[in-house]
Tab-separated table of C-alpha atoms and ligand atoms in Angstrom:
chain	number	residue	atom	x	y	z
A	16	UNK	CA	8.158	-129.125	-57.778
A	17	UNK	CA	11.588	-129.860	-58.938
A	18	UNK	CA	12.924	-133.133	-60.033
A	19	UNK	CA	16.334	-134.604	-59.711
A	20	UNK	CA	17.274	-137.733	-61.253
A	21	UNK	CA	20.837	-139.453	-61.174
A	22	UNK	CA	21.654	-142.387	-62.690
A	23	UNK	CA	23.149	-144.605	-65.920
A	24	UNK	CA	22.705	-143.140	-69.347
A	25	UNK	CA	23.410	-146.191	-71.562
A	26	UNK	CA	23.210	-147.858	-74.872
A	27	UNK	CA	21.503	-151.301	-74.888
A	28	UNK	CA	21.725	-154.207	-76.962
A	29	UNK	CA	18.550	-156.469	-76.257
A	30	UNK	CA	17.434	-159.583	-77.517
A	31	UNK	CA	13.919	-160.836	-77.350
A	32	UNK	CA	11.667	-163.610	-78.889
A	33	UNK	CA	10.532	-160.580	-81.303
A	34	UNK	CA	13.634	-158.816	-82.636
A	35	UNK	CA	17.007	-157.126	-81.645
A	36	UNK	CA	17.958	-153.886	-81.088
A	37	UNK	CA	22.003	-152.169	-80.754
A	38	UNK	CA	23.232	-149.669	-78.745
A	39	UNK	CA	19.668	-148.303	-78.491
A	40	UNK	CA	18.956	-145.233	-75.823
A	41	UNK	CA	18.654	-146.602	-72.661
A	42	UNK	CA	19.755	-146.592	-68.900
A	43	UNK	CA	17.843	-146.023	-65.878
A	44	UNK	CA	17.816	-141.736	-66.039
A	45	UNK	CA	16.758	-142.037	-69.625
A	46	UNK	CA	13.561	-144.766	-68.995
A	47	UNK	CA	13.119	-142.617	-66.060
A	48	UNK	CA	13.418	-138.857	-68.000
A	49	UNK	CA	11.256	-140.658	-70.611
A	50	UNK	CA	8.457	-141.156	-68.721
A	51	UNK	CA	8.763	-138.572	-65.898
A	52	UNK	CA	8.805	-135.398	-68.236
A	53	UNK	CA	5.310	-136.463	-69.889
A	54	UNK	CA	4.310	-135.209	-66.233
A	55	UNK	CA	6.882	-132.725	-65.159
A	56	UNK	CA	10.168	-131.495	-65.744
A	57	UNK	CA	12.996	-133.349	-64.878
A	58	UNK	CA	16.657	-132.320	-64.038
A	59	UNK	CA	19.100	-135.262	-64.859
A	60	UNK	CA	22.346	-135.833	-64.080
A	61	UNK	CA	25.009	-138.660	-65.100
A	62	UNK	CA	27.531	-139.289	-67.728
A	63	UNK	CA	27.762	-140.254	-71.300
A	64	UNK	CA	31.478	-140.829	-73.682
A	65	UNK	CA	32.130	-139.158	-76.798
A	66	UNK	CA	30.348	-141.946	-79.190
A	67	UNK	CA	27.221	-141.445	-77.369
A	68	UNK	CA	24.133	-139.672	-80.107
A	69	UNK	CA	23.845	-136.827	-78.128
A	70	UNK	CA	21.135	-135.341	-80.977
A	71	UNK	CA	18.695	-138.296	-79.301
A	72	UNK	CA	19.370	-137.023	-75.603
A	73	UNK	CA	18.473	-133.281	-77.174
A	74	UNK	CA	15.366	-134.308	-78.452
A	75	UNK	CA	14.419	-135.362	-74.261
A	76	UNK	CA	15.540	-131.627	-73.537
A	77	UNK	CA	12.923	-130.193	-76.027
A	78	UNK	CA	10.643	-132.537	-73.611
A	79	UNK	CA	11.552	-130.600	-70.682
A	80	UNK	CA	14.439	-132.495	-69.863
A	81	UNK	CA	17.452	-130.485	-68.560
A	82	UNK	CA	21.007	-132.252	-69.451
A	83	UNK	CA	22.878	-129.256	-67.811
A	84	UNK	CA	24.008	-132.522	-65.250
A	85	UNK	CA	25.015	-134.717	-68.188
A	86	UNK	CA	29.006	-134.837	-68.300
A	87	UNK	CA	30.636	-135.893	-71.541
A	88	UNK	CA	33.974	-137.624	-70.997
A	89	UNK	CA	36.681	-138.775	-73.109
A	90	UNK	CA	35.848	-142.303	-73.912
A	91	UNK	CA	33.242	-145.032	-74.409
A	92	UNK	CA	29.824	-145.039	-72.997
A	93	UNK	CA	28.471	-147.489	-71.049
A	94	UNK	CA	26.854	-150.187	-72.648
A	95	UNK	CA	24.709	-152.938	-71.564
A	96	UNK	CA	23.874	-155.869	-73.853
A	97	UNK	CA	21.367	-158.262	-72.103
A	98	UNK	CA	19.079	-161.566	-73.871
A	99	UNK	CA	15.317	-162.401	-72.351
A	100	UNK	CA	13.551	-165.822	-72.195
A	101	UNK	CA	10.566	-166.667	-74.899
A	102	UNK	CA	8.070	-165.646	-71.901
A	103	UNK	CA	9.851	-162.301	-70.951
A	104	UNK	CA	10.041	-163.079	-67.739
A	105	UNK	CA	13.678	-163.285	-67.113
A	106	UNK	CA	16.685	-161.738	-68.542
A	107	UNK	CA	20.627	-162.727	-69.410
A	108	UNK	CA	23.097	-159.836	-68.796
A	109	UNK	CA	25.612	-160.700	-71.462
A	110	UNK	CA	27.983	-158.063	-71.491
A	111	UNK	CA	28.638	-154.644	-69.193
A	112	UNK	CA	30.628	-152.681	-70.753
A	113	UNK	CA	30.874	-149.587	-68.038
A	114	UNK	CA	33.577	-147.431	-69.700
A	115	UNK	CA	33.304	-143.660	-68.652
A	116	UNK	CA	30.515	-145.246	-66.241
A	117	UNK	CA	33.076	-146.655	-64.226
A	118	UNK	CA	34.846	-143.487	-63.224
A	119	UNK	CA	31.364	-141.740	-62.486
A	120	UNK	CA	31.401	-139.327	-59.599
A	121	UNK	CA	28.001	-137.505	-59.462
A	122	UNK	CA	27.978	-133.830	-59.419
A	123	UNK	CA	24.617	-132.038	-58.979
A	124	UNK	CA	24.808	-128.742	-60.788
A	125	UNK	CA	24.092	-125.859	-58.591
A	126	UNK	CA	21.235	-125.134	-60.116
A	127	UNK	CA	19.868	-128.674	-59.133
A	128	UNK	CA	20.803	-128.676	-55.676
A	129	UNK	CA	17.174	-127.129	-54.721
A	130	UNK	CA	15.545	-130.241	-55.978
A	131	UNK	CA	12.490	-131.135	-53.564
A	132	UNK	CA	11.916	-134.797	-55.412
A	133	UNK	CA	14.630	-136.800	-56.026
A	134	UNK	CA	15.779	-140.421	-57.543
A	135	UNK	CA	18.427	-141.838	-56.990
A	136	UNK	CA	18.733	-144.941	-60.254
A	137	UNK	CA	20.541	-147.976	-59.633
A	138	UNK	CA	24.283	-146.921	-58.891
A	139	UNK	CA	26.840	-147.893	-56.340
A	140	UNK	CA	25.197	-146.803	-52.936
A	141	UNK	CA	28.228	-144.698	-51.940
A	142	UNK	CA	27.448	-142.633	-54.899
A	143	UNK	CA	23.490	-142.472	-54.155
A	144	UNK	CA	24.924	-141.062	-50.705
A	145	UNK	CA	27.107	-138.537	-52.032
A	146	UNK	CA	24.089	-137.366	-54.367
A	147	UNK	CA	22.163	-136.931	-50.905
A	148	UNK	CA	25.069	-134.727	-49.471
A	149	UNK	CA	24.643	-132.579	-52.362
A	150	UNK	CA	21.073	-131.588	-52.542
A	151	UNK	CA	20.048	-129.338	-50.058
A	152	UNK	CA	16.085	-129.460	-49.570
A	153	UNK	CA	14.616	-132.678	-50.383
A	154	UNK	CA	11.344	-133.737	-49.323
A	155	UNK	CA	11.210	-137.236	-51.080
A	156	UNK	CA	14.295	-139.397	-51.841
A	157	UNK	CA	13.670	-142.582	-53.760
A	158	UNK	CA	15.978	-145.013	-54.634
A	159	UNK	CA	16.327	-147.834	-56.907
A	160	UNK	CA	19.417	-150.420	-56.429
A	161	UNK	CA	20.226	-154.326	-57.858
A	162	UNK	CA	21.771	-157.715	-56.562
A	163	UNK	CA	25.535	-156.635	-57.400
A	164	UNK	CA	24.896	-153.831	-54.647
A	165	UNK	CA	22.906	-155.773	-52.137
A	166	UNK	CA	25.686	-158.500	-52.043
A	167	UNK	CA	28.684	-155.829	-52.537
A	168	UNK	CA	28.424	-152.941	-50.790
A	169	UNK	CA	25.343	-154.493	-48.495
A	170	UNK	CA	26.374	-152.080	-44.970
A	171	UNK	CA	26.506	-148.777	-47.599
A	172	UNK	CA	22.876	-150.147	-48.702
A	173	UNK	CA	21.810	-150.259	-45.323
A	174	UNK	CA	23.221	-146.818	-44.232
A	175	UNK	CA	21.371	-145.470	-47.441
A	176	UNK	CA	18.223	-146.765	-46.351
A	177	UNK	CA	18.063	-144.774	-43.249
A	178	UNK	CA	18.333	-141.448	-45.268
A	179	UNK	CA	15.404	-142.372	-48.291
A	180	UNK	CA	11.487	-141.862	-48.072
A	181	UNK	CA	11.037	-144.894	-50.517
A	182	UNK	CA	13.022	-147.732	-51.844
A	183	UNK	CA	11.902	-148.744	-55.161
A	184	UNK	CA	12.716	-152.892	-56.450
A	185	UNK	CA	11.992	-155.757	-57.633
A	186	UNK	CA	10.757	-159.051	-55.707
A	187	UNK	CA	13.962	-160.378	-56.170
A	188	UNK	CA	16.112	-157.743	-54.909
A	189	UNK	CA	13.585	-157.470	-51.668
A	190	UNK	CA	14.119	-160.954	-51.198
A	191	UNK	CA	17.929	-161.050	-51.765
A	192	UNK	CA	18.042	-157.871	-49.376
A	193	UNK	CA	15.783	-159.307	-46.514
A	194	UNK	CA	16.860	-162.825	-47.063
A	195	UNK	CA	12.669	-163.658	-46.627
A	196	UNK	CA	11.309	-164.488	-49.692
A	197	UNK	CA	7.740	-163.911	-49.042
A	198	UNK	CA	7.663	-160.112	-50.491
A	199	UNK	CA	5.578	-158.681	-47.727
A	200	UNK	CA	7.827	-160.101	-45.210
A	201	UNK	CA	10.571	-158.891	-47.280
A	202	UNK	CA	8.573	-155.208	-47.034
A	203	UNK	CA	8.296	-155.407	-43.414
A	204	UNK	CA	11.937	-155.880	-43.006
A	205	UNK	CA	13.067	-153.159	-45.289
A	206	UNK	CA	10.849	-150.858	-43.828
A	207	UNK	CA	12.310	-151.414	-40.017
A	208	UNK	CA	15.679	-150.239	-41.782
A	209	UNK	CA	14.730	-146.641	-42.213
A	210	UNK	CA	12.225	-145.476	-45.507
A	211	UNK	CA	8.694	-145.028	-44.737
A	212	UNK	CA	7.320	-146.894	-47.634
A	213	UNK	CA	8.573	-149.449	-50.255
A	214	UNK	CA	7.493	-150.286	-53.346
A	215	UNK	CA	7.900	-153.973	-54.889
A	216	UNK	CA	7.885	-154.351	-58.362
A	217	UNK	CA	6.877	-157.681	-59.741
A	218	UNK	CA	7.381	-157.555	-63.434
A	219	UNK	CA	3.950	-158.923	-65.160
A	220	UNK	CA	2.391	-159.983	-61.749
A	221	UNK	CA	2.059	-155.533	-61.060
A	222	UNK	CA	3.396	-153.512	-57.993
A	223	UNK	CA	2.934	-153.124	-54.412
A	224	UNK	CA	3.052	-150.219	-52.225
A	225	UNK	CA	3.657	-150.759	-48.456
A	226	UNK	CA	3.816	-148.355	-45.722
A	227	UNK	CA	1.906	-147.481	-42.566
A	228	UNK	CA	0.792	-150.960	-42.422
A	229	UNK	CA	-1.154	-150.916	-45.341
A	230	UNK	CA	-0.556	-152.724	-48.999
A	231	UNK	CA	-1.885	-151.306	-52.315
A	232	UNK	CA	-1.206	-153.084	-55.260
A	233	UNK	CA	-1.401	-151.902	-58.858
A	234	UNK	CA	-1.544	-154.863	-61.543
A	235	UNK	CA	0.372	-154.707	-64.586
A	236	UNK	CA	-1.678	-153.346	-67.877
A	237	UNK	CA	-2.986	-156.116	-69.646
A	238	UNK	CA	-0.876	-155.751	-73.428
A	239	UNK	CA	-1.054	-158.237	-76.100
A	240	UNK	CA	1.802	-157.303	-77.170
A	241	UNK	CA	5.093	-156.898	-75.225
A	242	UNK	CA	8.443	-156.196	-77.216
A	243	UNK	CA	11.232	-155.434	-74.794
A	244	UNK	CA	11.179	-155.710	-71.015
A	245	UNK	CA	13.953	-153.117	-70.286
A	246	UNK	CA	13.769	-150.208	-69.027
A	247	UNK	CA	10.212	-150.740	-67.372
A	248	UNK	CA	11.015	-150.406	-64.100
A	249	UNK	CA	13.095	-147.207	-64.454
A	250	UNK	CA	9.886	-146.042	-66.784
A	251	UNK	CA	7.532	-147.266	-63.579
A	252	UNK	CA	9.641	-144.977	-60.894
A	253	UNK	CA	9.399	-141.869	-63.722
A	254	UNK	CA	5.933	-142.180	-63.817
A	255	UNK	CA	5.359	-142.584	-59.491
A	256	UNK	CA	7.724	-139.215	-59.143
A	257	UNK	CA	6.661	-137.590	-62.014
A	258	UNK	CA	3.512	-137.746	-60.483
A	259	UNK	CA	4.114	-137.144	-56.942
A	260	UNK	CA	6.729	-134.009	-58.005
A	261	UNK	CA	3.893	-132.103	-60.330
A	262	UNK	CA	1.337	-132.727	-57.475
A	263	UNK	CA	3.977	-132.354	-54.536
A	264	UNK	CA	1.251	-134.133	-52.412
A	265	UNK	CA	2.472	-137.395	-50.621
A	266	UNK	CA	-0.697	-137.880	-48.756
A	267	UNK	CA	-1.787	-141.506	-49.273
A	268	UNK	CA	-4.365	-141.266	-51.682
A	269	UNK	CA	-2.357	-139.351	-54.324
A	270	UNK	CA	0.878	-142.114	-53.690
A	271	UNK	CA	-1.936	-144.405	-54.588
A	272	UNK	CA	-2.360	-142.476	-58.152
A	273	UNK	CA	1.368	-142.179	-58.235
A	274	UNK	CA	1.791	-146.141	-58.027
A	275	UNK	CA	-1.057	-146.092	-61.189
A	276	UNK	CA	1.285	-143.282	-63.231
A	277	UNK	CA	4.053	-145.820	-62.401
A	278	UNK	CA	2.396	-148.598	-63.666
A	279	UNK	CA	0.952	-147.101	-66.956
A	280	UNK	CA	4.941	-145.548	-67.817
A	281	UNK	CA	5.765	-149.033	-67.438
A	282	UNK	CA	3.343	-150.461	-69.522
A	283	UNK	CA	4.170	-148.043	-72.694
A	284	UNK	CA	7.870	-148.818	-72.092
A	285	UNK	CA	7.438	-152.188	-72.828
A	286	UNK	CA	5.196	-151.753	-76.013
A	287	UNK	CA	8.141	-150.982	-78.110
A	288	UNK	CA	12.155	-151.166	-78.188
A	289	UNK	CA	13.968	-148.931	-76.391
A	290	UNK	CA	12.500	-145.920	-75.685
A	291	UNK	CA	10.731	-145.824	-78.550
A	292	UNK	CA	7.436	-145.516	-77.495
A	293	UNK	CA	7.745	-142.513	-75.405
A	294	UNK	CA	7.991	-140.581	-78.889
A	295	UNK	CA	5.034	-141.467	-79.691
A	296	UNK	CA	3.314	-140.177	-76.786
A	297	UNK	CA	2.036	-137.557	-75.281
A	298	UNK	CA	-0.481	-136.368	-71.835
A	299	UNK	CA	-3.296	-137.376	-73.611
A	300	UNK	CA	-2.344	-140.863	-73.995
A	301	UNK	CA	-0.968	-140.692	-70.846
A	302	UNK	CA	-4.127	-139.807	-69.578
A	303	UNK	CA	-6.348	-142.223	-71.457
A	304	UNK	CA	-4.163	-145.176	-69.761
A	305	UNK	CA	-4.498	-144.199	-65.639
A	306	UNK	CA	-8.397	-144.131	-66.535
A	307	UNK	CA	-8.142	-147.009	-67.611
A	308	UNK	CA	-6.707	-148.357	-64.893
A	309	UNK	CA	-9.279	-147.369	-63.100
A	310	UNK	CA	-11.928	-149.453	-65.193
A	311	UNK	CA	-9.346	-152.398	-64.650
A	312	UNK	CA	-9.583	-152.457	-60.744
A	313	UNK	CA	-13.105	-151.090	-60.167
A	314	UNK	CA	-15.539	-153.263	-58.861
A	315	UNK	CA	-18.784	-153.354	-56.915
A	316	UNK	CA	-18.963	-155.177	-53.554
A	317	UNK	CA	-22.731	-155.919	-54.209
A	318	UNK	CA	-25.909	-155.165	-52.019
A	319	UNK	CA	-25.493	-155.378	-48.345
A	320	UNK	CA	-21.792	-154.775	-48.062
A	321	UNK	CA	-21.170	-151.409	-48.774
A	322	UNK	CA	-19.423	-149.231	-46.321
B	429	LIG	P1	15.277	-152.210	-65.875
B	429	LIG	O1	14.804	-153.035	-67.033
B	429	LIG	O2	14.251	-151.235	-65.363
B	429	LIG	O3	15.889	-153.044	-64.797
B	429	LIG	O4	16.459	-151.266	-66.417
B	429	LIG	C1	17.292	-151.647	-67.463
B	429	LIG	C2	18.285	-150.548	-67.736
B	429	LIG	O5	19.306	-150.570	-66.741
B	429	LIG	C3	18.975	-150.746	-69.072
B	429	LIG	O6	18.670	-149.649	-69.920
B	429	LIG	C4	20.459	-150.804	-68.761
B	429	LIG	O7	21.224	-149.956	-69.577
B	429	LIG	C5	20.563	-150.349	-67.315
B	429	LIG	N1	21.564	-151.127	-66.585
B	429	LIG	C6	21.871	-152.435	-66.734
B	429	LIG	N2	22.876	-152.808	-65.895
B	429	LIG	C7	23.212	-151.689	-65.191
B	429	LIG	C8	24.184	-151.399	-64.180
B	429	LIG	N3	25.037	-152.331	-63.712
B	429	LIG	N4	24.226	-150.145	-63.669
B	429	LIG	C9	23.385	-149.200	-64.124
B	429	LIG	N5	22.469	-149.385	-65.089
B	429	LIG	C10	22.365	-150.625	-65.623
């Protein structure tokens, strides 16, 4: 099934305990085309300026990545410089740079419009909405969104949530949007606002799923070695609708799988700088990493308990 993402195509400057990187690929529709397309094709749209290396975008088309939705304006691209702690746990923005970002006005190409799965990456909520008005037939709507949203545009937020199946975030954005800052409180509230499920991403500590009353959570793959932060929660959502768009089955066993495919894009996008590690990969890797997964959260109840 098809699927549409929309959001920043950027070039980051990160600084962690273990090296630098500048104006590196990134932005949340490239960690999310990164991962997704190792699963299924993806459709992106958003917008880059002229200095942008559009030779490293074409090598994600010859992964099945369509840029027909990628506008090239006159002027900078939007860059995003940012500095983590020695642990990796929590992250300086230290410049924004939007340039041609800033005048951004998603247009979904017609031959997008179609698109059954859909992500909407962290933009201004008026935008996400005018991406919904566009696309005709969608049968999943995620969306992804950050603290300069939830305390600037908060009613637009809230009129978004009543049109999305999922709202994909952090613990701190769930808390900063409920205002509860136990996360399954901060679920519960989100969910009375319109999607039917929400997922709450919480960086090293895993993911959970909520919806119909019921929690899953996913832990975070156990690496020795972590190099740069970014991008892995744009690399988690590619891997939950890259899933759920090549199986088009939302039933809750396979979002359960979906949530795993999340967590194991996340877990390669961290292994290297940028998006590095996604050239390095392929299915079978892929693969290799939801099994084992599954060896990482198996366990026996013992005699006498089974069901
Ligand atoms: P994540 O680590 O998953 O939160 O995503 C980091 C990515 O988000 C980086 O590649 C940045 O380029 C991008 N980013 C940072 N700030 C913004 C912003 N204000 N709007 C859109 N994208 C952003």
């Amino acid at each position: 099934m098809s699927l549409l993402v929309v959001g920043s195509i950027a070039l980051d400057s990160v600084e962690t305990p273990f090296g630098s990187t500048a104006d590196a690929l990134g932005g949340s529709a490239v960690f999310f085309s990164c991962a997704a397309c190792l699963l299924q094709p993806v459709q992106m749209v958003g917008v880059v300026g002229q200095d942008y290396p559009f030779d490293a975008l074409q090598r994600l088309a010859e992964r099945g990545v369509d840029l027909t939705g990628v506008e090239r304006r006159p002027g900078e691209s939007f860059r995003w410089k940012g500095k983590y702690s020695y642990d990796l746990q929590n992250r300086e923005t230290l410049d924004t740079r939007l340039g041609v970002f800033a005048e951004f006005v998603p247009r979904i190409p017609e031959a997008f419009r179609e698109a059954r799965y859909v992500f909407l990456g962290n933009i201004d909520p008026e935008l996400q909405l005018g991406v919904l008005d566009q696309v005709r037939q969608a049968s999943f709507v995620a969306c992804d969104t950050m603290n300069y949203w939830i305390n600037g545009k908060r009613d637009v937020l809230l009129e978004l949530l009543r049109h999305i199946d999922l709202l994909m975030v952090n613990d701190a954005e769930a808390r900063e949007l409920s205002g509860d800052w136990n996360v399954y409180r901060a679920a519960r509230w989100i969910l009375e606002r319109g999607p039917r499920m929400v997922v709450i991403k919480q960086g090293v500590y895993g993911a959970v799923l909520v919806n119909d009353g019921r929690v899953f959570y996913v832990p975070a793959f156990p690496l020795e070695e972590v190099f740069d932060p970014t991008g892995a929660g744009d690399a988690f959502a590619g891997g939950f609708m890259g899933h759920l768009a090549r199986t088009d089955d939302q039933s809750p066993a396979n979002l359960r799988r979906a949530m795993v495919y999340g967590a194991a894009m996340g877990s390669f996008a961290v292994e290297r700088f940028s998006t590095q590690r996604f050239d390095e990969i392929g299915a079978a890797e892929v693969t290799a990493r939801v099994r084992e997964f599954g060896d990482l959260v198996q366990f026996d109840i013992g005699p006498g308990h089974e069901r």
